[in-house]
Amino acid sequence: FKGDQFGSGFTEINPNSKIPALLDYDHSDETLPEGEPIRVFESGSVLLYLAEKFDPSVPEGMRFLPPTSKPALRAECLNWLMWQMGSAPNLGGAFGHYYRYAPVKIEYAIDRAAMEVKRLFDVLDRHLGGLDGGEEKAWVCGDVYTVADIAIYPWFVNMFKYGPTDIESGVFLGLKEYEHVNAWMDRVGARKAVKRGMQVNRARFLPERHSRDDFKPEEY
């Protein structure tokens, strides 16, 4: 909120001046000079990078990115991750701006953005509910919780919260009608790691997060 991401130090990490971004000093890439980190920016890229880096150390059934030995599941995960990356500008970027932040309220812009939000909710709702001929799914990729769920959830759950109150945009958009999306959001939101993540960078909770000690023991 202070605009630090527009300074030269941050743009060296992400030339697009957006968060999140990270520097990985703990790598084995011998093509880089000693001590030089790998830079990673854009949320989808960060999720893929971290999953590929750390997933091999955990049991296959607990990995956030399906392994190459399961190409169909992996492709489905990447499909939905890319869907989120392409859809996000229409959620917070378009509807959020015109509905809450724009100094001039333009009815056409709000209505156009609102219809696109509802279309995206319908796409996900039909997918999760098996309404297009498939099976009902607990998670975006079926029985496995993946980076697709992690990427999509914050954008969708926050669509309820644009406006002076925490429910105004959800009521305006009629988002409670998407039964399968809401059930999925309840499942995702009940996960302890998600609860911790949703506290970070929020003034009422954790403006910044630096260590595990920032959270209560019962939150792990």
Short mmCIF file of C-alpha atoms in Angstrom, two decimals:
data_model
loop_
_atom_site.label_atom_id
_atom_site.label_comp_id
_atom_site.label_asym_id
_atom_site.label_seq_id
_atom_site.Cartn_x
_atom_site.Cartn_y
_atom_site.Cartn_z
CA PHE A 1 0.00 0.00 0.00
CA LYS A 2 3.01 2.29 0.38
CA GLY A 3 3.92 1.78 -3.28
CA ASP A 4 7.31 0.21 -2.55
CA GLN A 5 6.79 -2.24 -5.40
CA PHE A 6 7.25 0.61 -7.89
CA GLY A 7 10.80 1.35 -6.73
CA SER A 8 13.88 0.24 -8.61
CA GLY A 9 14.76 -2.41 -6.01
CA PHE A 10 11.52 -4.27 -6.49
CA THR A 11 11.32 -3.88 -10.25
CA GLU A 12 14.62 -5.73 -10.48
CA ILE A 13 12.70 -8.71 -9.10
CA ASN A 14 9.45 -8.10 -10.96
CA PRO A 15 9.60 -5.62 -13.84
CA ASN A 16 5.77 -5.51 -13.78
CA SER A 17 5.81 -3.96 -10.26
CA LYS A 18 3.29 -6.42 -8.83
CA ILE A 19 3.27 -8.77 -5.87
CA PRO A 20 3.94 -11.58 -5.15
CA ALA A 21 7.55 -12.12 -6.10
CA LEU A 22 10.39 -14.03 -4.51
CA LEU A 23 14.13 -14.60 -4.67
CA ASP A 24 15.41 -18.15 -4.23
CA TYR A 25 18.97 -18.26 -2.93
CA ASP A 26 18.75 -21.95 -2.09
CA HIS A 27 19.13 -23.41 -5.56
CA SER A 28 21.60 -25.51 -7.51
CA ASP A 29 21.61 -23.68 -10.83
CA GLU A 30 25.27 -23.60 -11.82
CA THR A 31 24.59 -21.31 -14.78
CA LEU A 32 24.19 -18.38 -12.37
CA PRO A 33 27.09 -16.62 -10.65
CA GLU A 34 27.67 -17.83 -7.10
CA GLY A 35 25.27 -16.18 -4.66
CA GLU A 36 22.89 -14.89 -7.33
CA PRO A 37 19.28 -15.85 -6.67
CA ILE A 38 16.61 -17.10 -9.03
CA ARG A 39 13.84 -14.53 -9.35
CA VAL A 40 10.22 -15.68 -9.59
CA PHE A 41 7.26 -13.37 -10.17
CA GLU A 42 3.53 -13.69 -10.94
CA SER A 43 1.43 -15.79 -8.57
CA GLY A 44 0.96 -18.72 -10.97
CA SER A 45 4.68 -18.92 -11.61
CA VAL A 46 5.42 -18.72 -7.88
CA LEU A 47 2.99 -21.57 -7.12
CA LEU A 48 4.45 -23.78 -9.84
CA TYR A 49 8.02 -23.00 -8.79
CA LEU A 50 7.41 -23.77 -5.11
CA ALA A 51 5.44 -26.93 -5.87
CA GLU A 52 8.15 -28.28 -8.18
CA LYS A 53 10.84 -27.36 -5.65
CA PHE A 54 9.26 -28.85 -2.53
CA ASP A 55 6.76 -31.48 -3.73
CA PRO A 56 9.38 -34.21 -4.31
CA SER A 57 10.04 -34.24 -0.55
CA VAL A 58 6.44 -35.16 0.34
CA PRO A 59 4.35 -38.26 -0.42
CA GLU A 60 2.88 -38.26 -3.93
CA GLY A 61 -0.72 -38.14 -2.69
CA MET A 62 -0.03 -34.93 -0.77
CA ARG A 63 1.62 -32.97 -3.57
CA PHE A 64 0.10 -29.70 -4.77
CA LEU A 65 1.22 -30.27 -8.38
CA PRO A 66 0.37 -33.66 -9.92
CA PRO A 67 3.55 -35.49 -11.02
CA THR A 68 4.52 -36.07 -14.63
CA SER A 69 3.63 -39.74 -14.10
CA LYS A 70 -0.02 -38.59 -14.11
CA PRO A 71 -0.09 -36.43 -17.25
CA ALA A 72 -3.89 -36.12 -17.52
CA LEU A 73 -4.27 -34.92 -13.92
CA ARG A 74 -1.28 -32.63 -14.27
CA ALA A 75 -2.69 -31.11 -17.46
CA GLU A 76 -6.07 -30.57 -15.77
CA CYS A 77 -4.36 -28.80 -12.88
CA LEU A 78 -2.43 -26.55 -15.26
CA ASN A 79 -5.59 -25.87 -17.29
CA TRP A 80 -7.38 -24.45 -14.27
CA LEU A 81 -4.33 -22.61 -12.99
CA MET A 82 -4.02 -20.83 -16.34
CA TRP A 83 -7.79 -20.22 -16.32
CA GLN A 84 -7.42 -18.37 -13.03
CA MET A 85 -4.49 -16.34 -14.31
CA GLY A 86 -6.49 -15.27 -17.34
CA SER A 87 -9.68 -14.63 -15.38
CA ALA A 88 -8.30 -12.66 -12.44
CA PRO A 89 -8.20 -9.28 -14.25
CA ASN A 90 -11.96 -9.56 -14.79
CA LEU A 91 -12.60 -10.13 -11.10
CA GLY A 92 -10.76 -7.73 -8.83
CA GLY A 93 -9.19 -5.75 -11.66
CA ALA A 94 -12.39 -4.92 -13.53
CA PHE A 95 -15.38 -5.42 -11.26
CA GLY A 96 -13.53 -4.47 -8.09
CA HIS A 97 -12.29 -1.25 -9.63
CA TYR A 98 -15.50 -0.07 -11.26
CA TYR A 99 -17.75 -1.15 -8.40
CA ARG A 100 -15.73 0.17 -5.47
CA TYR A 101 -12.75 2.31 -6.40
CA ALA A 102 -13.58 4.24 -9.56
CA PRO A 103 -14.15 7.94 -8.76
CA VAL A 104 -16.97 8.00 -11.33
CA LYS A 105 -19.53 5.19 -11.27
CA ILE A 106 -20.20 4.07 -14.83
CA GLU A 107 -23.24 1.82 -15.01
CA TYR A 108 -22.20 0.09 -18.24
CA ALA A 109 -18.73 -0.72 -16.89
CA ILE A 110 -20.12 -2.09 -13.61
CA ASP A 111 -22.77 -4.16 -15.38
CA ARG A 112 -20.30 -5.52 -17.95
CA ALA A 113 -17.79 -6.50 -15.28
CA ALA A 114 -20.53 -7.97 -13.08
CA MET A 115 -21.79 -10.22 -15.88
CA GLU A 116 -18.27 -11.51 -16.48
CA VAL A 117 -17.85 -12.30 -12.77
CA LYS A 118 -21.12 -14.22 -12.80
CA ARG A 119 -20.08 -16.07 -15.95
CA LEU A 120 -16.81 -17.15 -14.32
CA PHE A 121 -18.64 -18.28 -11.18
CA ASP A 122 -20.98 -20.28 -13.41
CA VAL A 123 -18.05 -21.93 -15.22
CA LEU A 124 -16.51 -23.06 -11.95
CA ASP A 125 -19.87 -24.01 -10.44
CA ARG A 126 -20.75 -26.25 -13.37
CA HIS A 127 -17.30 -27.84 -13.28
CA LEU A 128 -17.38 -28.57 -9.54
CA GLY A 129 -20.95 -29.80 -9.65
CA GLY A 130 -20.44 -32.06 -12.65
CA LEU A 131 -23.19 -30.16 -14.45
CA ASP A 132 -21.49 -30.47 -17.83
CA GLY A 133 -21.52 -34.25 -17.85
CA GLY A 134 -18.66 -34.95 -15.47
CA GLU A 135 -18.67 -36.03 -11.83
CA GLU A 136 -19.15 -33.80 -8.81
CA LYS A 137 -15.78 -32.77 -7.42
CA ALA A 138 -14.48 -31.97 -3.95
CA TRP A 139 -11.61 -29.95 -5.40
CA VAL A 140 -11.01 -28.30 -8.75
CA CYS A 141 -9.09 -31.32 -10.07
CA GLY A 142 -11.29 -33.95 -8.45
CA ASP A 143 -10.16 -35.69 -5.28
CA VAL A 144 -6.80 -33.91 -5.13
CA TYR A 145 -6.21 -30.44 -3.65
CA THR A 146 -3.75 -28.66 -5.95
CA VAL A 147 -2.21 -25.32 -6.83
CA ALA A 148 -5.35 -24.71 -8.91
CA ASP A 149 -7.48 -24.55 -5.75
CA ILE A 150 -4.86 -22.40 -4.04
CA ALA A 151 -4.77 -19.91 -6.92
CA ILE A 152 -8.51 -19.66 -7.55
CA TYR A 153 -9.81 -19.46 -3.98
CA PRO A 154 -8.58 -15.98 -2.90
CA TRP A 155 -9.96 -14.30 -5.99
CA PHE A 156 -13.36 -15.93 -5.73
CA VAL A 157 -13.86 -15.60 -1.99
CA ASN A 158 -12.93 -11.92 -2.10
CA MET A 159 -15.58 -11.18 -4.71
CA PHE A 160 -18.04 -11.14 -1.80
CA LYS A 161 -16.17 -8.29 -0.13
CA TYR A 162 -15.99 -5.37 -2.53
CA GLY A 163 -17.94 -2.44 -1.19
CA PRO A 164 -18.38 -0.53 2.07
CA THR A 165 -19.47 -3.74 3.83
CA ASP A 166 -18.07 -7.26 3.66
CA ILE A 167 -21.16 -8.66 1.97
CA GLU A 168 -22.23 -5.88 -0.38
CA SER A 169 -20.73 -7.12 -3.65
CA GLY A 170 -21.73 -10.73 -2.92
CA VAL A 171 -25.36 -9.64 -2.58
CA PHE A 172 -25.16 -7.38 -5.64
CA LEU A 173 -23.76 -10.23 -7.75
CA GLY A 174 -26.01 -12.92 -6.25
CA LEU A 175 -23.00 -15.13 -5.56
CA LYS A 176 -24.75 -17.33 -3.00
CA GLU A 177 -26.70 -18.94 -5.84
CA TYR A 178 -23.58 -20.80 -6.97
CA GLU A 179 -24.06 -23.77 -4.65
CA HIS A 180 -21.06 -25.84 -5.68
CA VAL A 181 -18.63 -22.91 -5.65
CA ASN A 182 -19.77 -21.92 -2.17
CA ALA A 183 -19.42 -25.47 -0.85
CA TRP A 184 -15.94 -25.67 -2.37
CA MET A 185 -14.96 -22.33 -0.81
CA ASP A 186 -16.12 -23.62 2.58
CA ARG A 187 -13.88 -26.67 2.18
CA VAL A 188 -10.88 -24.62 1.09
CA GLY A 189 -11.42 -22.00 3.78
CA ALA A 190 -11.52 -24.66 6.51
CA ARG A 191 -7.92 -25.70 5.83
CA LYS A 192 -5.51 -24.42 8.48
CA ALA A 193 -2.91 -23.25 5.97
CA VAL A 194 -5.56 -21.26 4.11
CA LYS A 195 -6.77 -19.67 7.35
CA ARG A 196 -3.19 -18.59 8.08
CA GLY A 197 -2.65 -17.29 4.58
CA MET A 198 -5.83 -15.23 4.59
CA GLN A 199 -4.61 -13.35 7.68
CA VAL A 200 -1.42 -12.09 6.07
CA ASN A 201 -1.28 -8.53 4.77
CA ARG A 202 -4.55 -7.61 6.47
CA ALA A 203 -4.37 -4.71 8.90
CA ARG A 204 -6.74 -6.33 11.42
CA PHE A 205 -4.62 -9.50 11.50
CA LEU A 206 -1.04 -9.59 10.22
CA PRO A 207 0.14 -6.56 8.23
CA GLU A 208 3.27 -8.62 7.52
CA ARG A 209 4.31 -12.17 8.18
CA HIS A 210 7.90 -13.13 8.93
CA SER A 211 7.85 -16.39 10.87
CA ARG A 212 5.75 -19.25 12.21
CA ASP A 213 5.73 -17.46 15.58
CA ASP A 214 3.40 -14.81 14.10
CA PHE A 215 0.56 -17.31 14.40
CA LYS A 216 -1.05 -19.00 17.36
CA PRO A 217 0.07 -22.61 18.02
CA GLU A 218 -3.47 -23.91 17.44
CA GLU A 219 -3.44 -22.42 13.96
CA TYR A 220 -0.96 -25.09 12.85
#
